Amino acid sequence: MSITRFKLSTLSTLMLTAMSLPALAQEPVFQGHTEEAKLQSKSKKSASNRYIVRFKETLSGGKNSFNNYIALNYLFTAGAEPLFALNGQQAMVAELDEYSLETLRGFSSVDSIEIDPKRYVLPLAKSANQIVPFAQSTPYGITMVQGHLLPQSNTSARKVCVIDTGYNLGHPDLPYGNVSGVANNNAVGRWNNDGNGHGTHVAGTIAAEDNNQGVVGVYPGVDLHIVKIFDDNGQWTYASNLVNAIQQCKDGGAQVVNMSLGGGNYSSSENTAMQNFVDGGMILVAAAGNGGNSSKSYPASYNSVISVASVTSSESRSSFSQYNDQVELAGPGSSVNSTYPTNTYRSLSGTSMASPHVAGVAALVWSHNSQCNNQQIRAALNATAKDKGAAGRDNYYGHGIVQAKAASDYIAANGCQGGGDPGGVTPVNGSLPNLQGNQNGWTHYTWDIPQGVKEMALTITGGTGDADLYVRYNAQPDANNYTCRPWKNGNEEQ
């Protein structure tokens, strides 16, 4: 049975809620389908009426057999306009008016409904400057993260996916034959064209060739998969499109995903999807944001995602870099030289530039230590990061500036499980027996978590009815706002 993991390092409050759901009398009557359902994108009514509708496992008898036809029948019965399915996530994206929204909320097989928030290309921290290298030069960031100290000739040992504005295929300093890609949707154009430049710059930091010209990347020539999610104008997209983009990365064979993008609104469906991808073995990396404040950007601020802050060439915090308790690692992000369309080079600044340094290091370290899983690679990066700012992890640098060779050496010395004193606190066990609640009612419990706790498990078991477990860090949960919850039917939940 899996254990829910939290990023807990200070005295915190955790709230637990058990809720009973009513069994509704009326549900759609399903008809057999003899041909494949076709989900076509409808014309948008407005941004505010696009929702992510998540269904319970009981809709199909199991997570691995979710049936889009049944989900569609629910949506059609409610008068909704389906847009597409979030494959592997037990969810559909649809346009809902007030009537269809309320109707779906009355179906017991519908687990949650929430607005589909927007996601953006993060704006550059300052204007781009063209550079004209006369020979190959190594950007300062590559040496800062020790990319040059961990050479890897096997470019196919890992594959990195870049979700961004596209890729300048044919750039003389970027991989060509070992690059695949796809457009996230028909509105963004071809993946191998980048009229914006942001995606090509990010890709160069990860993978620019070591070929005696231009620049060089953290993991030169590594296999890439490109998902173009933004058009050439950098037009915003939706969280649901981002979830589909990561699925496209997975389908393309990528193990590491870079997301130099974000938005300010939390989405429980997006959060769950990110965790599912990580549980499936992927490493997800995202930019912390360029607001220069303590606000949180998503997807970077989900526990499953490595949130990357930015530092300058002198290893000090970039003034634009957002800081908060979700920042995990730091990377070079100020005045970073990299590839740019068409067949040129630019110096750009932003956490968008810091994130690919970390993604590249994750892939590079993993390529040398393929016996380790994604979580072990992540732990090694955190354990060996170059500490900056306040001693230990802090909100500005996270664990520190990522270090490729140090992380690989750490694994060589200690194995995938790591080494040293695991620390932590004395385990504490407790129970609340004989819980009771009314149908549709909530019962709240609060625990003060001691400093140093890294993992905890919460379980409900026994009794009759259908109680659901919701947990939220430092705030009271409800059906739409929670840190985590199991996706199970019945009373056996953890």
Short mmCIF file of C-alpha atoms in Angstrom, two decimals, residues 147 160 205-207 217-219 258 355-366:
data_model
loop_
_atom_site.label_atom_id
_atom_site.label_comp_id
_atom_site.label_asym_id
_atom_site.label_seq_id
_atom_site.Cartn_x
_atom_site.Cartn_y
_atom_site.Cartn_z
CA GLY A 147 27.65 19.40 -16.64
CA VAL A 160 14.06 14.68 -22.26
CA THR A 205 20.37 24.66 -22.57
CA ILE A 206 19.51 20.99 -22.21
CA ALA A 207 20.92 19.51 -25.40
CA GLY A 217 24.18 22.06 -23.36
CA VAL A 218 24.11 20.25 -20.04
CA TYR A 219 23.69 16.88 -21.78
CA ASN A 258 10.87 20.35 -18.59
CA SER A 355 14.57 24.98 -15.15
CA PRO A 356 16.25 23.30 -18.16
CA HIS A 357 19.58 23.29 -16.33
CA VAL A 358 17.98 21.12 -13.64
CA ALA A 359 16.10 18.97 -16.17
CA GLY A 360 19.32 18.43 -18.10
CA VAL A 361 21.24 17.50 -14.95
CA ALA A 362 18.47 15.08 -13.89
CA ALA A 363 18.68 13.31 -17.25
CA LEU A 364 22.49 13.32 -17.25
CA VAL A 365 22.80 11.88 -13.73
CA TRP A 366 20.10 9.31 -14.46
#
